[in-house]
Amino acid sequence: MKHPVLRSARFVSLGLAALLTSALCSSIALAEEEGVFIETVNRSSGLTGEAPTEEVSETFVAHGKMKVASMDPNGTDMILDPATGDMTFMNNAVKEYYSINAKSMMEGMSKPGMDQMRAMMEQTKVTVEATDETREINGWNCRKYLVAKTGMMEIEQEIWATEDVDLDLDRYTDLMSLSGPDGLLGDSEAGRAQRAEMEKIKGYPILTKSKMQLMGTNMESETEVRVIRREPMAASLFEVPADYKAREMNMPGAPSANSAPAGHP
């Protein structure tokens, strides 16, 4: 039989170990949250002198943030935080990042510049036509919608959306495009009209085909969602790696909205 003192010490040791294990598990639980994972294929063609491209991106949504990561190890990742208005872009090839705050960016623009950009956006007219055409895409039942956007540029879209999944990423896509209630158009008549028209699309877009005319060039792009699932995500996934260095803003290096899930474009 063990000595009572040794037995007592062993019990204390086991108790401390249990407490430490419990604390560790609690900290892990607090650091993780069930989020949404989306795998998207982005295809484009029509750019002068460039061959058609295809790129796969992964989107993570949790902890009030969204991260869009390129599958290219030398690509650019993006983190959106609607609560703060921050958009962070990480260049994985050189381990650098820069951040833009949408609110500060708008406040920093001159009034004439803001008025000019707002006037251009107000010229955009959006029409959405729901069709009776349906098909199954990647396991989801989808309905076809025809979208036309005229104004700064001519855009025609064929959007296949599903109501099989309950997913709303509008606050992220609004931040990225500055088109939501807090964006450039705000609660203006033009802004409300554009958002009301896009709300005719019921469900989440799975396949979006776009044709655009810009400065005499015809461009086509296609965004296809292949996977949507829920899984635990660590808060650190939405943070800039410690070994990345900050640099000055350089907009041309930023990923476009086409790199992210379509949401309601």
Coordinates of C-alpha atoms in Angstrom, one line a residue:
M1 CA 0.0 0.0 0.0
K2 CA 1.3 3.5 -0.9
H3 CA 2.1 5.9 1.9
P4 CA -0.9 8.3 2.5
V5 CA 1.3 11.3 1.7
L6 CA 2.4 9.9 -1.6
R7 CA -1.1 8.9 -2.4
S8 CA -2.3 12.4 -1.6
A9 CA 0.4 14.0 -3.7
R10 CA -0.6 11.7 -6.6
F11 CA -4.2 12.8 -6.4
V12 CA -3.2 16.5 -6.3
S13 CA -1.0 15.9 -9.4
L14 CA -3.9 14.1 -11.3
G15 CA -6.2 16.9 -10.3
L16 CA -3.9 19.6 -11.6
A17 CA -3.4 17.7 -14.8
A18 CA -7.2 17.4 -15.2
L19 CA -7.6 21.2 -14.6
L20 CA -4.9 22.0 -17.1
T21 CA -6.4 19.7 -19.7
S22 CA -9.8 21.2 -19.1
A23 CA -8.4 24.8 -19.4
L24 CA -6.6 23.8 -22.6
C25 CA -9.7 22.3 -24.2
S26 CA -11.7 25.4 -23.2
S27 CA -9.2 27.7 -24.8
I28 CA -9.2 25.6 -28.0
A29 CA -13.0 25.7 -28.0
L30 CA -13.0 29.5 -27.6
A31 CA -10.5 29.8 -30.4
E32 CA -12.6 27.8 -32.8
E33 CA -16.1 28.4 -34.2
E34 CA -18.2 26.5 -36.7
G35 CA -17.9 28.3 -40.0
V36 CA -18.7 27.9 -43.7
F37 CA -16.2 26.6 -46.2
I38 CA -16.7 27.3 -49.9
E39 CA -14.7 26.0 -52.8
T40 CA -15.0 28.1 -56.0
V41 CA -13.7 27.7 -59.6
N42 CA -13.0 31.0 -61.3
R43 CA -12.7 31.0 -65.1
S44 CA -12.0 34.0 -67.4
S45 CA -11.3 34.6 -71.1
G46 CA -11.3 37.5 -73.6
L47 CA -8.4 39.5 -72.2
T48 CA -6.3 40.7 -75.1
G49 CA -3.1 38.7 -75.5
E50 CA -4.0 36.3 -72.6
A51 CA -5.1 32.7 -72.7
P52 CA -8.2 31.6 -70.8
T53 CA -7.5 31.1 -67.1
E54 CA -8.9 28.8 -64.4
E55 CA -8.2 29.3 -60.7
V56 CA -9.6 27.6 -57.6
S57 CA -10.2 29.6 -54.5
E58 CA -11.2 28.7 -51.0
T59 CA -13.5 30.9 -48.8
F60 CA -13.7 30.7 -45.1
V61 CA -16.5 32.5 -43.1
A62 CA -16.4 32.6 -39.3
H63 CA -15.7 34.9 -36.3
G64 CA -17.5 37.7 -38.2
K65 CA -14.9 37.7 -41.0
M66 CA -14.4 36.2 -44.4
K67 CA -11.1 35.0 -45.9
V68 CA -10.7 34.2 -49.6
A69 CA -7.6 32.2 -50.2
S70 CA -6.0 31.4 -53.6
M71 CA -4.9 27.8 -54.2
D72 CA -1.8 29.2 -55.9
P73 CA 0.9 29.3 -53.2
N74 CA 2.2 32.5 -54.7
G75 CA -1.3 34.1 -55.0
T76 CA -3.0 36.8 -53.0
D77 CA -5.4 36.2 -50.1
M78 CA -8.0 38.6 -48.8
I79 CA -9.6 39.1 -45.4
L80 CA -12.8 41.1 -45.0
D81 CA -14.0 42.4 -41.6
P82 CA -17.4 44.2 -42.0
A83 CA -17.4 45.2 -38.3
T84 CA -14.4 47.5 -38.8
G85 CA -14.6 48.0 -42.6
D86 CA -11.1 46.6 -43.0
M87 CA -10.0 44.8 -46.2
T88 CA -6.6 43.1 -45.9
F89 CA -4.7 41.7 -48.8
M90 CA -1.8 39.3 -48.3
N91 CA 0.8 38.7 -51.1
N92 CA 2.0 35.1 -50.3
A93 CA 4.8 35.2 -52.8
V94 CA 6.7 38.0 -50.9
K95 CA 5.0 37.6 -47.5
E96 CA 3.7 41.2 -47.5
Y97 CA 0.3 42.6 -46.7
Y98 CA -1.6 45.9 -46.8
S99 CA -5.0 47.0 -45.4
I100 CA -7.7 49.3 -46.6
N101 CA -10.5 50.7 -44.5
A102 CA -13.5 51.3 -46.6
K103 CA -14.9 54.1 -44.4
S104 CA -11.6 55.9 -44.2
M105 CA -11.0 55.5 -47.9
M106 CA -14.3 57.2 -48.7
E107 CA -13.7 59.9 -46.1
G108 CA -10.3 60.5 -47.5
M109 CA -11.6 61.1 -51.0
S110 CA -12.2 64.6 -52.1
K111 CA -15.8 65.7 -52.4
P112 CA -15.6 66.2 -56.1
G113 CA -14.1 62.8 -56.5
M114 CA -16.8 61.2 -54.4
D115 CA -19.5 63.0 -56.2
Q116 CA -18.1 61.9 -59.6
M117 CA -17.8 58.3 -58.5
R118 CA -21.3 58.3 -57.0
A119 CA -22.8 59.8 -60.1
M120 CA -21.2 57.1 -62.2
M121 CA -22.5 54.4 -60.0
E122 CA -26.0 56.0 -60.0
Q123 CA -26.1 55.6 -63.8
T124 CA -25.9 51.8 -63.4
K125 CA -29.3 50.3 -64.2
V126 CA -30.0 46.7 -63.1
T127 CA -32.7 44.4 -64.3
V128 CA -33.3 40.8 -63.2
E129 CA -35.5 38.3 -64.9
A130 CA -36.4 35.0 -63.2
T131 CA -36.9 32.2 -65.6
D132 CA -38.6 28.8 -65.3
E133 CA -35.5 27.0 -66.3
T134 CA -34.0 24.7 -63.6
R135 CA -31.1 22.3 -63.4
E136 CA -29.0 20.4 -60.9
I137 CA -25.5 21.8 -60.5
N138 CA -23.0 20.1 -58.2
G139 CA -25.9 18.5 -56.2
W140 CA -28.0 21.7 -55.8
N141 CA -31.3 22.4 -57.4
C142 CA -30.8 25.7 -59.2
R143 CA -33.0 28.2 -61.0
K144 CA -31.8 30.4 -63.9
Y145 CA -31.9 34.2 -63.6
L146 CA -30.9 36.7 -66.4
V147 CA -29.3 39.9 -65.2
A148 CA -28.4 43.0 -67.2
K149 CA -26.4 45.9 -65.9
T150 CA -26.0 49.1 -68.0
G151 CA -24.2 52.3 -67.3
M152 CA -20.4 52.6 -66.7
M153 CA -20.1 49.3 -68.6
E154 CA -22.4 46.7 -70.2
I155 CA -22.7 43.5 -68.3
E156 CA -24.9 40.5 -69.0
Q157 CA -25.1 37.7 -66.5
E158 CA -26.6 34.2 -66.3
I159 CA -27.0 33.3 -62.7
W160 CA -28.0 29.8 -61.4
A161 CA -29.1 30.2 -57.8
T162 CA -30.2 27.6 -55.2
E163 CA -32.5 27.8 -52.2
D164 CA -31.1 24.4 -51.0
V165 CA -28.5 26.2 -48.8
D166 CA -29.1 28.9 -46.2
L167 CA -26.2 31.3 -46.9
D168 CA -26.1 35.1 -46.9
L169 CA -22.7 36.8 -47.6
D170 CA -24.2 40.1 -48.6
R171 CA -22.4 42.1 -45.8
Y172 CA -19.1 40.8 -47.2
T173 CA -19.8 41.4 -50.8
D174 CA -21.3 44.8 -50.0
L175 CA -18.0 45.8 -48.2
M176 CA -15.9 44.6 -51.2
S177 CA -18.0 46.5 -53.8
L178 CA -19.0 49.5 -51.6
S179 CA -22.5 48.9 -52.9
G180 CA -24.4 48.2 -49.7
P181 CA -26.4 50.6 -47.5
D182 CA -23.1 52.0 -46.0
G183 CA -21.4 52.2 -49.4
L184 CA -21.1 55.1 -51.9
L185 CA -24.8 55.1 -52.9
G186 CA -26.0 54.5 -49.3
D187 CA -29.7 54.8 -48.9
S188 CA -30.2 56.8 -52.2
E189 CA -33.0 56.1 -54.6
A190 CA -30.5 54.5 -57.1
G191 CA -28.9 52.4 -54.4
R192 CA -32.3 51.1 -53.2
A193 CA -33.4 50.4 -56.7
Q194 CA -30.3 48.4 -57.5
R195 CA -30.5 46.3 -54.3
A196 CA -34.2 45.7 -54.7
E197 CA -33.7 44.3 -58.2
M198 CA -30.9 42.0 -57.1
E199 CA -33.1 40.7 -54.3
K200 CA -35.2 39.1 -57.0
I201 CA -32.6 36.4 -57.1
K202 CA -33.8 33.8 -54.6
G203 CA -31.1 31.8 -52.9
Y204 CA -27.3 31.6 -53.3
P205 CA -25.6 31.7 -56.7
I206 CA -23.9 28.5 -57.6
L207 CA -23.0 29.3 -61.2
T208 CA -22.5 32.8 -62.6
K209 CA -21.6 33.5 -66.2
S210 CA -20.8 37.1 -67.1
K211 CA -20.1 38.9 -70.3
M212 CA -18.7 42.4 -70.1
Q213 CA -17.7 45.1 -72.6
L214 CA -15.0 47.4 -71.4
M215 CA -13.2 49.9 -73.7
G216 CA -14.0 47.9 -76.8
T217 CA -12.9 44.6 -75.3
N218 CA -15.3 41.7 -74.7
M219 CA -14.5 39.7 -71.6
E220 CA -16.2 36.6 -70.2
S221 CA -15.9 35.1 -66.7
E222 CA -17.5 32.2 -64.9
T223 CA -17.7 31.5 -61.2
E224 CA -18.8 28.0 -60.1
V225 CA -19.3 26.9 -56.5
R226 CA -18.3 23.2 -56.1
V227 CA -18.3 22.7 -52.4
I228 CA -20.2 24.3 -49.4
R229 CA -19.8 22.7 -46.0
R230 CA -19.7 23.7 -42.3
E231 CA -16.6 22.9 -40.3
P232 CA -14.7 24.3 -37.2
M233 CA -12.4 27.2 -37.9
A234 CA -9.7 28.7 -35.8
A235 CA -9.7 32.5 -35.2
S236 CA -6.0 32.6 -36.2
L237 CA -7.1 31.6 -39.8
F238 CA -8.4 35.2 -40.2
E239 CA -5.2 36.9 -39.0
V240 CA -2.2 38.0 -40.9
P241 CA 0.8 35.6 -40.3
A242 CA 3.4 37.0 -37.9
D243 CA 6.2 36.8 -40.5
Y244 CA 4.3 39.0 -43.1
K245 CA 5.5 42.6 -43.4
A246 CA 3.2 45.6 -43.9
R247 CA 3.6 47.7 -47.0
E248 CA 1.9 50.7 -48.7
M249 CA -1.4 50.2 -50.4
N250 CA -1.2 49.1 -54.1
M251 CA -4.7 48.5 -55.5
P252 CA -3.6 46.7 -58.7
G253 CA -2.4 43.8 -56.6
A254 CA -5.7 43.2 -54.9
P255 CA -7.9 40.3 -55.8
S256 CA -11.2 41.1 -57.5
A257 CA -14.7 40.3 -56.5
N258 CA -14.6 37.4 -59.0
S259 CA -12.2 35.6 -56.7
A260 CA -14.8 35.4 -54.0
P261 CA -18.1 33.6 -53.9
A262 CA -20.7 35.3 -56.0
G263 CA -23.2 36.2 -53.2
H264 CA -25.6 38.7 -54.8
P265 CA -23.3 40.4 -57.4

